[in-house]
Structures are given as structure tokens and as C-alpha cells.
XYZ file of C-alpha atoms in Angstrom:
560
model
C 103.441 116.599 102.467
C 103.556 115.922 106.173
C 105.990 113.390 107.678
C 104.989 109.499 108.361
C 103.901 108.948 111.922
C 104.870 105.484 111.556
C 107.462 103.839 109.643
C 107.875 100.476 108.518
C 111.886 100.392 106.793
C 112.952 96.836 105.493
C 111.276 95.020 108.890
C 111.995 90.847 108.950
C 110.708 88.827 111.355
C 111.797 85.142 111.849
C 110.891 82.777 114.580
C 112.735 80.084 116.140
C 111.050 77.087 116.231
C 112.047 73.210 116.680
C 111.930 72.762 113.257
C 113.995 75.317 112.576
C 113.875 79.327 111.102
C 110.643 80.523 110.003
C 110.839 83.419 108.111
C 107.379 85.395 108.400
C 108.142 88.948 107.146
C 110.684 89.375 104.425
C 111.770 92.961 104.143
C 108.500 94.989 104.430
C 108.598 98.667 104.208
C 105.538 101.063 104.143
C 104.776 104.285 106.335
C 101.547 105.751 107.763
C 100.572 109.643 107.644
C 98.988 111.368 109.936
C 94.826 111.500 109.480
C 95.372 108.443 106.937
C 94.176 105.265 107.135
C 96.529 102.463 105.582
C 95.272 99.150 104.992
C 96.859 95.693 104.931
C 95.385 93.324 103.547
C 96.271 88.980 102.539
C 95.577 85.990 103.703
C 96.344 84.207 107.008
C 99.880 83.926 107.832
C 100.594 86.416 105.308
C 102.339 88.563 107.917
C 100.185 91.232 108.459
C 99.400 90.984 112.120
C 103.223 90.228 112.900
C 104.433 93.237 110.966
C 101.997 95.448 112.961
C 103.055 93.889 116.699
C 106.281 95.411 115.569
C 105.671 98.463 115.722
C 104.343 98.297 119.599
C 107.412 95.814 120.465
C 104.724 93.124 120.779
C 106.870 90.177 119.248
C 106.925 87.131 121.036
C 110.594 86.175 122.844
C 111.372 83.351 119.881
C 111.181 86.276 117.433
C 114.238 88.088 115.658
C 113.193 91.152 114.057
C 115.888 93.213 111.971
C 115.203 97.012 110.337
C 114.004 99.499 111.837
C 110.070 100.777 112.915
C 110.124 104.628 113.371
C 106.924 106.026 114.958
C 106.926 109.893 115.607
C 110.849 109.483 114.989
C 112.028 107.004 117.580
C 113.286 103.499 116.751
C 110.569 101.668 117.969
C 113.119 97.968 117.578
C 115.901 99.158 119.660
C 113.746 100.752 122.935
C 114.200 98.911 126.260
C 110.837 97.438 128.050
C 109.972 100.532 130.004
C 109.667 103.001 127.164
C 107.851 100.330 125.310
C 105.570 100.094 128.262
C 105.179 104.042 128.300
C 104.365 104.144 124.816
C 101.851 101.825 124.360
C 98.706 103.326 124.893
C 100.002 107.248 124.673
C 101.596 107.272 121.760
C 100.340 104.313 119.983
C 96.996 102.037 120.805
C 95.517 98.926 119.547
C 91.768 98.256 118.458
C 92.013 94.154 118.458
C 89.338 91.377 116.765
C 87.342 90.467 119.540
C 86.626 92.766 122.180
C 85.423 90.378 124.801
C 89.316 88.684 124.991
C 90.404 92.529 125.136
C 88.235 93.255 127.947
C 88.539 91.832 131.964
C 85.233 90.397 132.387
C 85.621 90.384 136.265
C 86.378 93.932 135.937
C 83.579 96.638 135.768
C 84.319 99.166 132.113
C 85.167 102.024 134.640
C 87.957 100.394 136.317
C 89.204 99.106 133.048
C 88.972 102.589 131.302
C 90.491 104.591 134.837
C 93.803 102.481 134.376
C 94.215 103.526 130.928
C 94.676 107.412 132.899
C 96.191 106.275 135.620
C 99.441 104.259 134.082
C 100.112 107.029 132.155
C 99.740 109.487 134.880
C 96.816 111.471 132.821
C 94.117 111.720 135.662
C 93.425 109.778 138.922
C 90.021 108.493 140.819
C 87.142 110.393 140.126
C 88.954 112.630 137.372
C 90.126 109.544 135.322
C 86.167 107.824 135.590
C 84.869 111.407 134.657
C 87.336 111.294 131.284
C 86.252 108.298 130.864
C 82.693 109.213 130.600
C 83.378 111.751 127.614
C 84.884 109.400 125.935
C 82.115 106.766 125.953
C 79.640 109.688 125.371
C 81.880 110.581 122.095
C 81.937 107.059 121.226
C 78.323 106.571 121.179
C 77.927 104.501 124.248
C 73.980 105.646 125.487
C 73.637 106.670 129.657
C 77.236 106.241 129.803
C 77.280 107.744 133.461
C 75.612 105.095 134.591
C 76.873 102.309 132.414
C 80.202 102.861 132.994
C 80.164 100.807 136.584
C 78.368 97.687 134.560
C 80.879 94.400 133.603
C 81.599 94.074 129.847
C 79.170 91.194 129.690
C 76.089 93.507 130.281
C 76.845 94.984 126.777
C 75.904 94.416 122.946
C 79.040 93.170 121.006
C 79.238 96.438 119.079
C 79.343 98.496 122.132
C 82.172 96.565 123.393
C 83.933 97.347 120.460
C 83.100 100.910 121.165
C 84.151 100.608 124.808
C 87.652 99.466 123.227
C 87.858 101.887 120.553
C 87.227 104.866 123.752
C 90.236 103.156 125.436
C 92.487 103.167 122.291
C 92.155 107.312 121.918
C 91.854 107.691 125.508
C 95.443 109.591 125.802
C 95.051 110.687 122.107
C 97.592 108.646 120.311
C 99.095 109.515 117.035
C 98.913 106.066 115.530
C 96.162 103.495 116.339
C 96.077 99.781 115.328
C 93.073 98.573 114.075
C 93.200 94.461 113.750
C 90.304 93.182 112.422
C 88.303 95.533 114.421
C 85.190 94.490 112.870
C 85.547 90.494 111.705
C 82.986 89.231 114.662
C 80.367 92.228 114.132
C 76.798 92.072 112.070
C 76.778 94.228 109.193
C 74.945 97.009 110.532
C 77.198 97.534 113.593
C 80.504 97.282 111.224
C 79.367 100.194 109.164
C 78.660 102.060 112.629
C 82.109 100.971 114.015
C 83.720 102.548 110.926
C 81.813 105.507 110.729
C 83.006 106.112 114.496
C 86.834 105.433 113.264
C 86.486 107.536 110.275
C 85.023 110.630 112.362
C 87.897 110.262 114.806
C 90.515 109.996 112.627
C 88.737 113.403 111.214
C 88.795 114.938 114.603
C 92.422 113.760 115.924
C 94.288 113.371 112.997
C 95.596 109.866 114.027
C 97.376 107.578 111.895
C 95.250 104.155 111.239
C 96.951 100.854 110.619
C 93.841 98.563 109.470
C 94.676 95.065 109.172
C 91.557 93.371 107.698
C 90.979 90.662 104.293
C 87.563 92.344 103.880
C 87.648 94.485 100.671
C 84.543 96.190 101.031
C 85.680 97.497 104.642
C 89.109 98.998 102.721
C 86.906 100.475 100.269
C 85.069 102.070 102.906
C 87.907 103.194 104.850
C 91.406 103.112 103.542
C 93.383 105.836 101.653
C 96.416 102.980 100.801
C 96.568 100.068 100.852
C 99.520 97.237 101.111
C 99.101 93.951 100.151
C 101.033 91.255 101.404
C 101.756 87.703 100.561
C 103.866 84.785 102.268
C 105.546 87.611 104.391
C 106.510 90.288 101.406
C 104.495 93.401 100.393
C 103.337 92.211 96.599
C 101.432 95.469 96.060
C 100.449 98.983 97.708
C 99.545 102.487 96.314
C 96.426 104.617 96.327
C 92.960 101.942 97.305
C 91.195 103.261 94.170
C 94.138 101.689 92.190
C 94.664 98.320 93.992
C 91.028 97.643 94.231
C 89.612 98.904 91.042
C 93.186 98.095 88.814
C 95.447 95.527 90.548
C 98.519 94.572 88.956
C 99.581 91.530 90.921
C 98.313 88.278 90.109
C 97.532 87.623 94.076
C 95.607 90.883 94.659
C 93.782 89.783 91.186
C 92.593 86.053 92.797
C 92.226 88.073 96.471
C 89.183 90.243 94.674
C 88.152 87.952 92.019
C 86.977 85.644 95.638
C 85.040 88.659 97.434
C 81.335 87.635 96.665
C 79.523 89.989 95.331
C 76.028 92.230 96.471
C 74.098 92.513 93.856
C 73.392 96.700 92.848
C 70.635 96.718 95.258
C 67.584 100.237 94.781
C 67.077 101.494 98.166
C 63.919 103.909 98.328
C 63.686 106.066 101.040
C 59.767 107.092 100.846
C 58.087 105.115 98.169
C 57.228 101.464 99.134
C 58.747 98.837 97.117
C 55.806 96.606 95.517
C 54.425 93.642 97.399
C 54.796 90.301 96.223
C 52.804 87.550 96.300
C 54.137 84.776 98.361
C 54.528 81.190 95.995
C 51.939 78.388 96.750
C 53.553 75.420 98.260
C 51.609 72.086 97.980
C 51.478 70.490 101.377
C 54.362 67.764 102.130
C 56.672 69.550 99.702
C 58.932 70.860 102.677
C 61.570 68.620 104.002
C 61.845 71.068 107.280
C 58.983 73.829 108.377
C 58.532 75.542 110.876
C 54.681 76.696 111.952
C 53.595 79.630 114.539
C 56.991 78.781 116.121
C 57.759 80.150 119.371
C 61.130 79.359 121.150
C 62.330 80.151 124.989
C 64.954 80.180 127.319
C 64.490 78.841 130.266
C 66.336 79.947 133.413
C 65.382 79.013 137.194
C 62.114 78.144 136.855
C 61.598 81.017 134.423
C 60.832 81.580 131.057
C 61.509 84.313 128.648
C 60.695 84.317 124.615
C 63.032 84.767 122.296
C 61.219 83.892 118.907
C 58.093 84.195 118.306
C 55.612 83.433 115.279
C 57.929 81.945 112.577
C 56.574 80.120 109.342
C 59.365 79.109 107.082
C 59.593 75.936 104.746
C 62.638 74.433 102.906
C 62.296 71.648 99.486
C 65.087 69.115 98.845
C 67.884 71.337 96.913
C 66.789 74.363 97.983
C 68.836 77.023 100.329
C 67.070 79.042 103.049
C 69.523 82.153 104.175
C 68.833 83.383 108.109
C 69.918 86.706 108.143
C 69.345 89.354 111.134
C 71.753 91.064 113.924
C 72.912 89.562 116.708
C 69.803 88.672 119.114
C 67.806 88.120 115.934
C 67.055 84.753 116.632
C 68.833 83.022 113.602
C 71.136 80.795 115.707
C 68.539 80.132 117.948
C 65.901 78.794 115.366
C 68.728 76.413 113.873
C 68.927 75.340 117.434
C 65.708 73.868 117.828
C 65.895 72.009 114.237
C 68.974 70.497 115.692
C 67.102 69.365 118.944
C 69.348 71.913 120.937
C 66.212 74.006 122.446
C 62.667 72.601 123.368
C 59.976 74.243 121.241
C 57.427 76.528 122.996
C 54.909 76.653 120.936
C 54.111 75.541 117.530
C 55.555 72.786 115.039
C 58.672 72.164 114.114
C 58.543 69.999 111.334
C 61.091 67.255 109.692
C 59.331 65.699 106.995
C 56.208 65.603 108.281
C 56.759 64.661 111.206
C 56.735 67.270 114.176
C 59.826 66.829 115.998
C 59.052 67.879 119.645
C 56.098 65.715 119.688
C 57.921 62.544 118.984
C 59.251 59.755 121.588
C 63.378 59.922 122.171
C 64.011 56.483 119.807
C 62.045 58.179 117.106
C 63.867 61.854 117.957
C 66.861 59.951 117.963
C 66.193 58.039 114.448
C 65.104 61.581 112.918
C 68.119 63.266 114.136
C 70.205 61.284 111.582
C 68.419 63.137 108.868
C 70.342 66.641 110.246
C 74.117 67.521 109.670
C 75.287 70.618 111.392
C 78.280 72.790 110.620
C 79.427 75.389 112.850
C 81.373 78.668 112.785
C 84.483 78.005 114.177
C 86.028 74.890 113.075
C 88.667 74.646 115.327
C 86.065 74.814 118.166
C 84.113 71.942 116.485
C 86.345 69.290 116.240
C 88.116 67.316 119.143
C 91.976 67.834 118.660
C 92.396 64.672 120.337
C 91.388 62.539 117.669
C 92.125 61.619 113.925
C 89.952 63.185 110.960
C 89.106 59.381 110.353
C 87.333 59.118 113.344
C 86.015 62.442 113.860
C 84.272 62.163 110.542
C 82.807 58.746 111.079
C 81.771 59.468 114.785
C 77.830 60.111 113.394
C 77.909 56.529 112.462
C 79.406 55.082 115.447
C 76.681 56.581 117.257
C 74.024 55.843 115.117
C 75.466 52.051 114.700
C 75.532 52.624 110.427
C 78.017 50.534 108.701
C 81.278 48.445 109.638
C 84.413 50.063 110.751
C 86.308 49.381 107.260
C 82.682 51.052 105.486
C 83.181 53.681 107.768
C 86.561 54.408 106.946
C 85.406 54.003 103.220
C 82.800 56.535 103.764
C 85.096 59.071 105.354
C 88.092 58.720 102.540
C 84.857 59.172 100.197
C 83.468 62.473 102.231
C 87.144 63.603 101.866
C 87.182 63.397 98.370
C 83.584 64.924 98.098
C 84.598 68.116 99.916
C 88.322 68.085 98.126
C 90.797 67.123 100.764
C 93.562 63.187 99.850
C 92.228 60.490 101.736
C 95.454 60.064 103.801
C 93.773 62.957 105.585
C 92.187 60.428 107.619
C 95.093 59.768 109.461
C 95.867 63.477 110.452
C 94.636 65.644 113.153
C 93.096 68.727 113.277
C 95.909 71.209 114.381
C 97.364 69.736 111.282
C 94.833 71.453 108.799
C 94.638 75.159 107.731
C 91.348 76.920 108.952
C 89.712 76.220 105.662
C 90.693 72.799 105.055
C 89.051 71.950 109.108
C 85.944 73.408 107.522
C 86.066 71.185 104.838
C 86.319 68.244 107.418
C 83.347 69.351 109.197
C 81.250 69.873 105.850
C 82.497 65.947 105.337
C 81.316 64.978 108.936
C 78.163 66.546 108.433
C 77.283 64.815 105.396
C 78.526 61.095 106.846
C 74.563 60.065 107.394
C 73.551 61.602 103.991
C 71.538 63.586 105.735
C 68.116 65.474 104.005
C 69.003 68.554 105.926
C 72.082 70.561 106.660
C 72.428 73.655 109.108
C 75.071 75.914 108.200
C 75.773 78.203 110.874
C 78.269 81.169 109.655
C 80.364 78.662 108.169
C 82.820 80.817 106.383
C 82.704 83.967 108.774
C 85.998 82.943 110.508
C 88.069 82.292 107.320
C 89.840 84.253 104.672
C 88.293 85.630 101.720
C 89.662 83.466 99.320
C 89.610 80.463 101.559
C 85.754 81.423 102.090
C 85.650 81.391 98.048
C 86.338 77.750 97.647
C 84.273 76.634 100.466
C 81.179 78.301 99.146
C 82.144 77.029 96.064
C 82.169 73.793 97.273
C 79.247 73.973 99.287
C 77.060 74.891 95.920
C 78.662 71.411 94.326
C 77.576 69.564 97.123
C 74.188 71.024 97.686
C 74.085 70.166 93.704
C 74.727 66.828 94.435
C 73.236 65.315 97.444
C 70.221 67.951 97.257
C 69.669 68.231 101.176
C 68.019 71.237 102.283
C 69.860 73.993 103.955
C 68.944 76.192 106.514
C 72.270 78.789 105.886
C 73.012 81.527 109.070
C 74.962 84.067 108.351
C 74.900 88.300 108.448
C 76.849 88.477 105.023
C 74.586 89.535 102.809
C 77.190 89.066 99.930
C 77.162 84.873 100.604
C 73.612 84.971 100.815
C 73.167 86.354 97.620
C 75.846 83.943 96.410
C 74.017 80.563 97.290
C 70.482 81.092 98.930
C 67.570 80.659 97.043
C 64.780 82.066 100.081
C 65.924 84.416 102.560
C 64.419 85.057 105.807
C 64.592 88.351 107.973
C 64.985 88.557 111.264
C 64.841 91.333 113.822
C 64.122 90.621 117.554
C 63.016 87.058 117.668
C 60.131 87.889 114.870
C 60.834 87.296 110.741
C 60.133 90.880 109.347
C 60.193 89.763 105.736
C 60.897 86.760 103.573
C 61.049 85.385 100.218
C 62.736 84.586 96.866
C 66.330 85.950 96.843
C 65.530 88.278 94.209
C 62.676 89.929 95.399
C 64.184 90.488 99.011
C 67.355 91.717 97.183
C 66.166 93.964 94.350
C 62.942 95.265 95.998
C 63.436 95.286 99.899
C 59.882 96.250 101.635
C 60.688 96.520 105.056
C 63.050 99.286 106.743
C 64.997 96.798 108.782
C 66.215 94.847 105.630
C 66.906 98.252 103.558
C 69.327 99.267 106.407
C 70.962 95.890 106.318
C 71.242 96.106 102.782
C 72.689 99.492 103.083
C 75.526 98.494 105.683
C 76.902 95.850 103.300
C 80.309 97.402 102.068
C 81.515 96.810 98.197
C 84.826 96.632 97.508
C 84.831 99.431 94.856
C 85.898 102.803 96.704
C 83.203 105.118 94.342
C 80.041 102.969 94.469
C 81.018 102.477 98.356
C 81.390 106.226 98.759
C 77.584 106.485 97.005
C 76.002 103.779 99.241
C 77.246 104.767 102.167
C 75.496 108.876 101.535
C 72.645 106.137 100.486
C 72.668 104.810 104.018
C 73.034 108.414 105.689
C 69.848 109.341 103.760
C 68.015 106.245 104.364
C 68.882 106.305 107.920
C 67.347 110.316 108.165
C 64.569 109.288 106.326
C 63.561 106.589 108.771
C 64.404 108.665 111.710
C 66.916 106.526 112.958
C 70.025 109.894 114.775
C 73.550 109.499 112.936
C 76.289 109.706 115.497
């Protein structure tokens, strides 16, 4: 057995704060091998992410950390600031969330990439840009001698992940730190981010540290795996083990809230039977959309981003928008909410086609539309009370008195499961899940007959996720509005749509009932995003990703 590269040996962290000690890791102790990949895995402000600054001497000033963190046998916890500063980045590297806040956007990629040489006195000038090259080449980066000089901007969001992957192994480290390194990519670029980790762990023998709550992406990856709750490791051993036989009650709840894919038949050459699409009698759609076409328009110019979209949606009924990035979900829900003028065709609200009508009828329709967005700490003003911030749709649309407002809200509240004293707290004084819940509540404050749902759960924890979708369904149950649901997790979709609609480059490539697009995908494009959908079961994962490597050959699509 070789010796751990890193070494975790009863770590604690506590923080100062004005309210006294908080204690956010209790005593942890794992180790990392090198060529494995160990995963940790719990909730937010479980302690994963502080446990793993440890071990790169990353802890902010108010912290006290006690034990000891041994990577490639030095005591990590007792080095001063310069051999800290020497090690990061040679002998251990981090692969963080969102690439965009690890990258200098005022900074072209081959200045960013040089310095990585340079500090660590690897290669200067034209030497360091020409490593650099090689390494975007071997991460998968195409014309990477000339894309190299462009600003991180000018890329896709996967190959800015790739761009910060090449920088983590630029001086070869033995242990890289993988935090979240795939949360804010679509499905199909995840599985191609971790097919690029897995290969270089192959070919460098690295240690991985991946810090994720996304149990298909351990399956898919990890060799351990550690689980961790309230700042103590509750669980770890082998991942086939922990994900297909946990022993602790919280791994138990963490999988039990993973939704589920459906076992979905992916044929490579034989074309899946057609279906015939289900006759709607005219005026049964709340919201449709006919021939739509939608632009952007920039100086005087204007450039198509959607074009010929037919889609309808019936009171109760859940319409999933799934695609990549650039797809053109988020940009059709954008027009329904009145964000982006329509180009062409109708956009209709029931019946009535919204870019036709005058402002005080826009205006009067628009109370018919609640909107939820991704990030709920983005969404609501932390400047004012969840009272107000709820009942702010009916200030503006002059509905009710302020005590019926305030009734409304403390009813919304109790609707989406939150006390009504909520009303009188702010924002930064909710969890992530529970500010989602307040912005499900403000969207339905107008009882609106529509609701847009844009990635609503994609920025919270799996189990958090769980009782918001959960919640969702007994709403949608109960005030029957129709939903027009974005989202690239195929696993949610399959959870609460009832239509789904495909789309690739601004066009819908297929659509239909849930269990037609499912079970018998027609189009290529949808087979490969079913096919990129981890499971959290390491054998069937193992299986559907040689699936995916097949499919992928078959439709002549080059592997890295």
C-alpha cells in the first residue's frame, strides 16, 4: 500500500466571532492516496470546504485550527507564509466552483497561465506561454495557440473550467483540490470535465480531494468517500459501500433526497419509434408560444437567438426547458416575463398575444406571471424585511390593504412552510433553502396562472433541493398555475415535469410527454444529454458512462 499524500489527523477548526466560538470542524481525520480520488460529501456548513482550506493554509485570520495536515510529509499547520506561498500551486492546487471568480477577466488566459511558471520559477516569457499551450492542448481547449491571448470572457463556461483545471496541474502537483468543480456546468460538459480529471489523475497519479453533495458525480468519480455532518466525519469507506449500503442515518436521508433518472434505453443505430404528438383543442393553453423567434439587439444590430418555437402549457401542467448553456431556455422564459421583445411570432398568455398589447394591458397581464430565479440570495433585496419583499407585487400592482398584504404574506409563508414571524426577518437571516422558499412565496403573492422557474434548486443542497421540489409539486397541486420549469437536471425534470422541451442552439430539437422523451429519446442531442446524467450507484454509473463512450462513437462525436 503506498503512503497518503495528504493527511487529515484530528483537524478542528473554530472561528472567533462576536457571538462567540464557533466550532466548524470537530476532530476530522481522513488521508488521500496517491492516483485516488476521495470524496466529501454533506450539506452546507457541514465543514467540508473549511477542512480542505486547511490543508493549503487557506483559513481565514479569525480561525484556530489544532491537529495536524501532513501532505507529502510536512506539517502543512505549523509552515510560515512563504513556504505556504511556495507550495500552493507546486505541490498542491485548487480546481474551485466557478471559474469566472477564479479567473482575472482583465487579464488575457496566457498571462494568467505564464504566472503560474513564473512564481514558481518553472519557465519564463515565451517558454512559460509555450507550456502553457500543451497544457490547454491536453486539456481539450481547440486552436489553443491562438486562443491562449483571448480574455476569459471569450470562452464557453466549460472551457473555463478547463482553462482552470490546465492551471491546477500546470507544475504537476501531487494533490489537487477539486471544490465543486462542476456545480455551475450543464450536464454534458460535467461528464466531460470529469472524464478530463479522471484521465489525469490516470496519467499523473495525483491525489484528488472532491468536495461536491452530488452523488451521481461521486459515483462517477470517487474511490472513498467521507461524509460529514455539523463539522464531524459521520461515515467514510469504500463509495460502493456508502452509496449502495450506508450505515448512518444522515448518509441514509442525504441519498434517499437525490432524485432519481429513470433507467433510460439508449440505442445507438436503431431509431426509437415516433410518436404522435396529442391534439390540443384551441384555448386550452394558458401560455404558447407560436413560430417564435427571439433577438438580441446590440447597436443598431440584431442577431437571433431562437428561432421557430411552438410550445403550449394547460393550468396544472409542468413544461421542463432543458438544453446546454446557449440553448435558449433562459432566454424563452425571458420573453414570457416581458424581459426581451419578441421578433417574430406570438407569444401567447391566455389568448392574448403579449407583444401586441398596449403597456396598461401588458402591465395588467403581467400580474398573471410569478418568476423565481436561481440564486436566491441574488433575488431578494437584503435591505428589506421578508414582509415586504413578499408583498412588493401588490404594492405595485395596488392589490389589497397593507394589513391584507401582510395577511397574504404570513399566508404565502405558511403555504411554502416557513412561521409567519418570518415576516419580520431579513434575508441574510435565512439558510439558502429557506430564501428560496421566500421567493416561491413572493412569486405566488398575485395568484398568478403562470410561474417561471428558472433553475430554482441548482444552487442548493441535495437535500435542501428535496424539500423544495417537494414543495413545489404541493403547490403546483394546489393553485394549478402553469409552469414553464428551466433547468439542465434531467433527474428534477423527471421528478415534476409533465412535457419536456429540447433545446439545442436557439431551435427545440424534440418535445413531448415526459415519458416518451425519457424512455424512447429520438433525437441524438437528447440521447447524449441523457447519457451525461450521472446516478449515484457506482456499477450502473460505470455501465452508462461505456453507454455514453459508445453512443458518442456511434454518432461521430471524437472522445478526448
Amino acid at each position: 500500500m503506498s503512503e497518503p499524500i495528504l493527511s487529515f489527523e484530528d483537524v478542528r477548526v473554530s472561528f472567533a466571532t462576536e457571538s462567540g466560538t464557533v466550532d466548524a470542524v470537530k476532530g476530522v481525520s481522513f488521508d488521500v492516496k496517491p492516483g485516488e480520488v476521495v470524496a466529501v460529501v454533506g450539506e452546507s456548513g457541514s465543514g467540508k470546504s473549511v477542512t480542505s482550506s486547511t490543508s493549503m493554509g487557506l483559513s481565514a485570520e479569525n480561525a484556530t485550527v489544532t491537529g495536524t495536515v501532513i501532505l507529502d510529509g510536512k506539517d502543512v499547520t505549523r509552515m510560515p507564509a512563504g513556504e505556504l506561498r511556495k507550495l500552493r500551486g507546486n505541490d498542491i492546487s485548487m480546481v474551485f466552483q466557478e471559474p469566472m471568480t477564479a479567473l482575472n477577466p482583465v487579464l488575457k488566459v496566457s498571462d494568467q497561465m505564464a504566472e503560474v511558471f513564473e512564481i514558481h520559477g518553472r519557465a519564463y516569457g515565451k517558454d512559460a506561454v509555450a507550456k502553457s499551450i500543451e497544457l490547454l492542448e491536453q486539456v481539450g481547449i481547440p486552436n489553443a495557440a491562438e486562443r491562449i491571448y483571448e480574455y476569459p470572457h471569450q470562452f464557453s463556461g466549460g472551457q473555463r473550467q478547463r482553462i482552470v483545471i490546465a492551471m491546477a496541474i500546470a507544475n504537476n502537483p501531487k494533490m489537487i483540490i477539486a471544490d465543486e468543480p462542476t456545480t455551475a456546468l450543464d450536464v454534458t460538459v460535467q461528464a466531460e470535465i470529469l472524464d478530463l480529471l479522471r484521465t489525469l489523475k490516470d496519467e499523473t497519479k495525483a491525489g484528488i480531494l472532491l468536495i461536491t453533495h452530488n452523488m451521481g458525480v461521486v459515483a462517477d468519480m470517487a474511490d472513498r468517500v467521507v461524509v460529514m455532518f455539523q463539522g464531524v466525519v459521520v461515515e467514510h469507506g469504500p463509495a460502493e459501500e456508502i452509496l449502495l449500503d450506508p450505515q448512518h442515518p444522515y448518509t441514509k436521508r442525504l441519498l434517499e433526497a437525490m432524485p432519481r433518472l429513470r433507467d433510460t434505453s439508449l440505442t445507438v443505430n436503431e431509431p426509437s419509434p415516433v410518436v404522435a404528438a396529442e391534439e390540443v383543442a384551441p384555448g386550452d393553453y394558458v401560455l404558447e408560444g407560436r413560430d417564435l423567434a427571439l433577438a438580441y439587439k446590440h447597436r443598431g444590430r440584431s442577431k437571433r437567438v431562437v428561432e421557430g418555437v411552438n410550445f403550449g402549457v394547460r393550468p396544472g401542467e409542468i413544461l421542463g426547458l432543458v438544453g446546454e448553456s446557449g440553448s435558449g431556455k433562459s432566454t424563452v422564459a425571458k420573453a414570457v416575463l416581458g424581459l426581451l421583445e419578441v421578433d417574430h411570432g406570438e407569444l401567447l398568455i391566455r389568448g392574448k398575444n403579449l407583444p401586441k398589447l398596449p403597456r396598461r394591458e401588458k402591465k395588467a397581464l403581467r400580474r398573471e406571471i410569478g418568476v423565481v430565479f436561481q440564486d436566491p440570495a441574488a433575488s431578494l433585496d437584503p435591505r428589506f424585511p421578508i414582509g415586504e419583499i413578499i408583498t412588493e407585487p401588490m404594492v405595485i400592482h395596488k392589490v389589497g390593504t397593507p394589513k391584507e398584504r401582510i395577511a397574504r404574506a404570513e399566508e404565502l409563508l405558511e403555504a411554502v412552510k416557513l412561521p409567519r414571524d418570518v415576516v419580520n426577518r431579513f434575508p441574510h437571516e435565512l439558510s439558502g433553502g429557506q430564501r428560496q422558499r421566500v421567493s416561491i412565496a413572493r412569486a405566488l403573492a398575485l395568484s398568478p396562472s403562470i410561474l417561471i422557474a428558472d433553475e430554482p434548486t441548482s444552487a442548493l443542497d441535495v437535500s435542501v433541493q428535496a424539500r423544495v421540489l417537494d414543495m413545489f409539486s404541493e403547490l403546483q397541486e394546489q393553485y394549478e398555475f402553469a409552469c414553464l420549469f428551466v433547468t439542465h437536471d434531467l433527474a428534477v425534470v423527471d421528478q415534476l415535469a409533465d412535457q419536456i422541451m429540447v433545446m439545442e442552439k436557439g431551435r427545440v430539437v424534440e418535445q413531448g410527454r415526459k415519458e416518451q422523451i425519457l424512455t424512447s429519446p429520438r433525437e441524438d442531442y437528447t440521447k447524449r444529454l441523457l447519457a451525461a446524467a450521472p446516478v449515484p450507484d457506482p456499477y450502473k454509473q460505470r455501465a452508462r458512462r461505456e453507454a455514453r463512450r459508445q453512443l458518442l462513437t456511434a454518432q461521430g462525436i471524437a472522445l478526448d
